XYZ file of C-alpha atoms in Angstrom:
393
model
C 23.830 -15.894 13.481
C 22.010 -12.997 11.087
C 21.428 -9.564 11.932
C 17.554 -9.422 10.590
C 15.382 -12.607 9.405
C 12.717 -10.412 7.550
C 9.845 -12.624 7.034
C 7.943 -11.687 3.603
C 9.474 -10.475 0.330
C 6.895 -7.901 -1.412
C 6.668 -4.264 -1.250
C 7.491 -3.655 3.064
C 9.662 -6.776 3.528
C 12.177 -6.593 -0.027
C 13.071 -2.649 0.530
C 13.365 -2.972 4.847
C 15.680 -6.273 3.812
C 17.749 -4.159 1.136
C 18.122 -1.186 3.543
C 19.793 -3.358 6.113
C 21.522 -5.087 3.884
C 23.112 -1.467 2.629
C 23.512 -0.197 6.042
C 26.155 -3.444 6.879
C 23.839 -5.977 8.697
C 23.921 -9.746 7.725
C 20.010 -10.210 6.526
C 18.121 -13.303 5.610
C 14.780 -12.519 3.558
C 12.409 -15.328 3.675
C 8.799 -15.642 1.822
C 6.555 -18.335 1.380
C 5.673 -18.449 -2.243
C 7.799 -19.132 -5.199
C 8.532 -15.643 -7.160
C 7.296 -13.657 -9.194
C 3.899 -13.867 -8.514
C 0.677 -11.303 -8.895
C -1.093 -10.289 -5.480
C -3.864 -8.234 -5.216
C -3.278 -4.469 -5.278
C -4.604 -1.541 -6.731
C -0.866 -1.156 -8.104
C -0.740 2.762 -7.634
C 2.792 4.359 -6.268
C 2.014 8.097 -5.004
C 4.626 10.522 -6.027
C 6.269 10.028 -2.309
C 6.207 6.476 -2.780
C 8.177 6.971 -6.309
C 10.330 9.477 -4.616
C 11.663 6.164 -2.502
C 12.480 4.016 -5.936
C 14.432 7.261 -6.633
C 16.662 7.398 -4.141
C 17.166 3.696 -4.156
C 18.502 3.649 -7.562
C 15.513 0.972 -8.748
C 13.049 3.800 -10.567
C 14.697 3.508 -13.799
C 14.074 -0.594 -13.430
C 10.552 0.204 -12.530
C 10.120 2.975 -15.717
C 11.776 0.170 -17.965
C 9.083 -2.579 -17.041
C 6.831 -0.264 -19.427
C 4.408 1.052 -16.946
C 3.563 4.428 -17.907
C 4.391 7.419 -15.898
C 1.010 9.030 -14.524
C 1.711 12.676 -14.082
C -1.502 14.055 -14.622
C -4.712 12.855 -12.588
C -8.850 13.382 -13.489
C -11.128 13.158 -10.442
C -14.729 13.733 -11.194
C -17.405 13.886 -7.981
C -21.278 14.058 -9.391
C -20.834 16.764 -12.221
C -17.196 18.467 -10.415
C -14.579 17.837 -12.739
C -10.626 18.357 -11.475
C -8.147 17.927 -13.455
C -4.458 18.350 -12.791
C -1.326 16.945 -10.308
C 0.420 16.725 -7.132
C 3.672 19.142 -6.280
C 6.563 16.913 -6.474
C 7.943 14.566 -3.821
C 11.772 15.193 -3.765
C 11.902 16.758 -7.680
C 9.720 13.172 -8.830
C 6.597 14.482 -10.674
C 4.894 11.102 -11.589
C 2.929 8.223 -9.944
C 3.968 4.774 -11.380
C 1.516 1.628 -11.379
C 3.318 -1.195 -12.402
C 1.758 -4.892 -12.176
C 3.207 -6.398 -8.659
C 4.547 -9.719 -9.952
C 7.188 -7.053 -12.037
C 7.641 -4.398 -8.894
C 8.409 -7.047 -5.858
C 10.839 -9.162 -8.353
C 12.210 -5.929 -8.965
C 12.903 -4.865 -5.015
C 13.460 -8.899 -4.145
C 16.450 -8.450 -6.693
C 17.486 -5.128 -5.546
C 18.064 -6.541 -1.922
C 19.698 -9.489 -2.932
C 22.277 -7.365 -4.782
C 22.256 -5.196 -1.317
C 23.572 -8.611 0.024
C 20.285 -10.004 1.851
C 20.178 -13.680 1.276
C 16.948 -14.728 -0.248
C 14.849 -17.883 0.092
C 11.739 -18.438 -1.416
C 8.933 -21.102 -0.920
C 10.175 -20.879 3.160
C 7.197 -20.933 5.515
C 7.547 -19.799 9.012
C 6.019 -21.743 11.224
C 7.242 -20.521 14.833
C 9.137 -18.185 16.220
C 12.323 -18.919 18.798
C 12.096 -17.076 21.869
C 14.678 -16.578 24.798
C 12.613 -15.809 27.746
C 10.320 -12.745 26.241
C 12.194 -12.376 23.421
C 12.270 -12.868 20.010
C 15.652 -14.475 19.141
C 15.108 -16.496 15.602
C 12.507 -18.535 13.548
C 11.369 -22.016 12.754
C 10.554 -22.476 9.095
C 9.985 -24.900 6.565
C 10.909 -25.347 3.116
C 9.764 -28.863 1.147
C 10.029 -31.742 3.703
C 13.036 -29.581 5.458
C 12.670 -28.023 8.944
C 15.112 -24.924 9.843
C 15.889 -22.981 12.317
C 18.006 -19.100 12.388
C 18.857 -17.097 14.789
C 18.953 -12.965 14.375
C 18.663 -10.491 16.604
C 16.009 -8.659 15.096
C 13.435 -10.546 13.240
C 10.654 -8.572 10.733
C 7.351 -9.228 9.717
C 6.436 -7.869 6.847
C 3.721 -11.149 5.843
C 1.062 -9.103 5.047
C -2.309 -8.412 6.744
C -2.893 -11.790 8.053
C 0.660 -11.723 9.134
C 2.059 -14.723 11.101
C 4.744 -13.042 12.808
C 2.124 -10.582 14.466
C 0.496 -13.215 15.473
C 3.349 -15.339 17.185
C 4.664 -12.902 18.584
C 1.693 -11.686 20.359
C 1.243 -8.213 18.625
C -1.640 -6.471 20.202
C -4.517 -4.633 18.069
C -3.980 -0.715 18.810
C -6.766 0.774 16.684
C -9.574 -1.220 14.848
C -12.116 0.187 12.633
C -15.387 -1.690 10.476
C -14.462 -2.691 7.395
C -16.184 0.026 5.161
C -16.005 -1.205 1.250
C -15.516 -4.276 -0.870
C -13.703 -3.934 -4.125
C -13.134 -5.796 -7.459
C -10.502 -5.057 -10.847
C -9.747 -6.498 -14.051
C -7.342 -5.701 -16.696
C -8.440 -3.897 -19.893
C -6.850 -3.457 -22.998
C -7.843 -0.519 -25.771
C -8.778 2.431 -23.176
C -6.879 5.478 -23.450
C -6.926 6.947 -20.090
C -4.816 8.551 -17.490
C -5.205 8.113 -13.832
C -8.822 9.070 -13.250
C -11.225 8.624 -10.289
C -15.087 8.789 -10.609
C -17.182 8.971 -7.108
C -20.980 9.026 -6.726
C -22.998 8.740 -3.593
C -22.500 5.059 -2.519
C -20.584 4.217 -5.990
C -16.519 4.706 -7.330
C -14.263 3.202 -10.002
C -10.905 4.173 -11.323
C -8.647 3.690 -13.886
C -4.883 3.268 -13.492
C -2.409 2.709 -16.754
C 0.001 -0.383 -16.397
C 2.227 -2.621 -18.458
C 1.590 -4.165 -21.325
C -0.990 -0.967 -22.470
C -3.483 -2.545 -20.118
C -5.480 -0.738 -17.390
C -6.584 -1.696 -14.270
C -10.153 -0.355 -13.908
C -11.646 -0.853 -10.597
C -14.750 -0.288 -8.485
C -15.645 -0.224 -4.790
C -19.201 -1.075 -3.272
C -20.193 -0.369 0.473
C -19.473 -3.444 2.605
C -23.234 -3.976 3.284
C -23.501 -4.941 -0.592
C -21.072 -7.592 -0.239
C -23.350 -10.527 -0.257
C -25.220 -9.601 -3.214
C -22.300 -8.264 -5.178
C -20.070 -11.202 -5.104
C -23.484 -14.096 -5.962
C -22.818 -12.125 -9.652
C -19.426 -10.423 -9.173
C -18.759 -9.225 -12.857
C -22.448 -7.874 -13.845
C -22.285 -5.786 -10.486
C -19.027 -4.426 -11.233
C -19.997 -3.701 -14.587
C -23.010 -1.990 -13.233
C -21.565 0.190 -10.969
C -18.941 1.432 -12.926
C -21.813 2.712 -15.726
C -24.122 3.935 -13.081
C -21.845 6.334 -11.923
C -21.402 8.245 -14.802
C -22.641 7.522 -19.052
C -19.317 8.863 -19.682
C -17.619 5.327 -18.269
C -19.823 3.147 -20.854
C -18.784 4.835 -23.664
C -14.968 4.938 -22.680
C -14.987 0.902 -22.096
C -17.581 0.457 -25.107
C -14.772 -0.558 -27.425
C -12.162 -2.001 -24.729
C -11.475 -6.125 -23.953
C -11.107 -7.317 -20.688
C -7.759 -9.026 -20.541
C -7.634 -11.117 -17.502
C -10.210 -12.570 -15.017
C -12.159 -10.358 -12.356
C -10.188 -10.138 -9.124
C -12.294 -8.741 -5.460
C -12.069 -8.891 -1.786
C -14.445 -8.134 1.172
C -11.558 -8.479 3.656
C -9.935 -4.826 3.591
C -9.859 -4.482 7.187
C -8.343 -1.233 9.349
C -6.625 -1.446 11.773
C -2.931 -0.954 13.801
C -0.991 -3.345 15.557
C 1.679 -3.089 17.965
C 4.974 -1.759 16.240
C 7.420 -3.771 17.945
C 8.275 -5.741 20.925
C 11.522 -7.007 22.082
C 13.034 -8.558 19.269
C 10.507 -8.257 16.975
C 9.358 -5.540 14.534
C 5.731 -5.349 11.680
C 6.732 -3.460 8.757
C 3.342 -2.954 6.218
C 0.590 -4.407 6.193
C 1.599 -6.790 8.878
C 1.407 -4.110 11.635
C -1.131 -1.222 9.492
C -3.868 -1.744 6.661
C -6.167 0.485 5.369
C -9.246 -0.115 2.497
C -7.470 0.025 -0.555
C -9.333 2.764 -1.980
C -6.759 5.983 -1.921
C -3.637 3.172 -2.728
C -1.551 4.254 -0.196
C -0.799 0.566 0.927
C 2.982 0.352 -1.185
C 3.856 4.068 -0.221
C 3.066 3.550 3.493
C 4.900 0.514 3.217
C 8.388 2.029 1.642
C 7.878 4.500 4.094
C 7.478 2.080 7.565
C 10.569 0.066 5.618
C 12.574 3.324 5.807
C 11.331 4.465 9.287
C 12.648 1.149 10.657
C 15.754 1.033 9.280
C 16.555 4.714 10.074
C 15.012 4.118 14.046
C 17.597 1.641 14.302
C 20.389 3.189 12.941
C 24.060 1.730 13.835
C 22.474 0.048 17.034
C 21.170 -2.967 16.566
C 24.217 -5.344 17.894
C 23.231 -3.451 21.650
C 19.822 -4.418 22.942
C 19.105 -2.114 25.221
C 19.603 0.173 22.382
C 18.065 -1.946 19.905
C 14.238 -2.287 22.159
C 14.568 1.957 22.376
C 14.948 2.197 18.652
C 12.120 0.021 18.288
C 10.253 2.182 20.230
C 10.921 5.357 18.772
C 9.923 3.255 15.362
C 6.406 2.466 16.881
C 5.948 6.009 17.522
C 7.116 7.240 14.245
C 5.144 4.580 12.195
C 1.954 5.932 13.672
C 3.235 9.587 12.771
C 3.860 8.407 9.427
C 0.220 6.970 8.601
C -2.219 8.141 10.783
C -3.512 11.352 8.419
C -3.456 8.810 5.974
C -5.807 6.466 7.713
C -8.485 8.939 8.613
C -8.615 10.734 5.498
C -8.674 7.158 4.000
C -11.683 6.200 6.341
C -13.392 9.427 5.052
C -13.304 7.975 1.487
C -14.231 4.908 1.871
C -17.876 6.068 3.285
C -18.472 6.686 -0.289
C -20.129 9.721 0.099
C -17.995 12.316 -1.928
C -20.650 14.748 -1.521
C -18.839 16.327 1.175
C -16.219 17.401 -0.843
C -18.499 18.936 -3.514
C -18.484 22.621 -1.761
C -14.397 22.683 -1.854
C -14.428 21.086 -5.432
C -16.377 23.865 -6.796
C -14.595 26.311 -5.094
C -11.204 25.466 -6.715
C -12.413 24.057 -9.649
C -11.045 26.628 -11.882
C -7.873 27.608 -9.809
C -5.087 25.517 -10.657
C -2.975 26.233 -7.909
C -5.756 25.230 -6.050
C -6.614 22.136 -7.327
C -2.513 21.457 -7.404
C -3.174 21.561 -3.645
C -5.892 19.174 -3.657
C -3.807 16.237 -5.540
C -1.153 16.712 -3.264
C -3.064 16.243 -0.245
C -4.222 12.932 -1.993
C -0.826 11.852 -2.863
C 0.677 12.402 0.595
C 3.019 15.205 -0.693
C 1.012 17.946 1.379
C -0.694 16.933 5.058
C -4.653 16.622 4.070
C -5.158 19.364 6.670
C -2.901 22.096 4.879
C -5.459 22.053 2.209
C -7.559 24.428 3.467
C -5.681 27.768 3.253
C -8.038 31.032 4.877
C -8.774 32.020 1.256
C -10.241 28.752 0.547
C -12.058 28.743 3.706
C -13.579 32.016 2.847
C -14.395 30.376 -0.438
C -15.874 27.538 0.823
C -17.681 29.531 3.536
C -16.167 26.788 6.237
């Protein structure tokens, strides 16, 4: 009998298992793949997410993989350029963008070091119920079938979550898919973290491990069929069309990996929890990757769930109340970022041009701007009375 079974051992599940284990609970962590393995990701961890890594004691390990600290950002919309950085989050000044096969392994290793039991290549097929309460899982590993019981089963198994499906988690909010995204890894680009936007076009440069840079671009979802018919040509044309500077930047670069892409960037909230179960990360809430908030939000949700449960896991009525509280807390944590992401994913950056023009020579206001992007400052606090007067709103 475990206290917690966590299904999925990536950026949401491994921290959840780690934190429950550190709280003194007996934890089983399952994943259907064999680690390490890469996954589709923008890689970017904003300062509040890095602050979680620091509090958990794994930031030095992440930095030791060789991914550079990203403490300077460039954001260009048409002809307006802002440069600066977010305010610190709990003393953390830099963002990081480690490759996922490195980050996920670090987090899983830390969960095991904290006392969780990890079983990879283990695929959950069923949840075990007693009346309407989830009390365990049935899973297979190789040719063998297993059943394990727990007071709480946590689905951290991604956007297409099997746990969410089996638990009957209802969709509480859903918006249309807005963009499709393509990226690859390049060498020979001297860059920091940079974002370039134009109408119906978006491109980003994200330095990562081994001297490589993730170069990504986004298209309106309406263009998906055209784009995927010749994805590499569309990818390069979209980047170069934003500004001629990008063609010059990539002239001497070498593409070091295949082109990755997706047209399945769903935007939704699922029910966060129910009797004996909870969802964290993309299993419960997913949004367009354009703003790079997914990893940071996964860390925040894992923390919120474990803090909400506290020492009440073994008291069923108390646990049920804690899970309801977690659902409310999750929505409060990520709703602003969800709305900001949907607005950005419309790929109509001209709306922000008056604001950006008003602060382009103001380093303090530029820092506020980047702080709303990172999540250090709520977006509704960006517009000070003075700035409203400057912009004319």
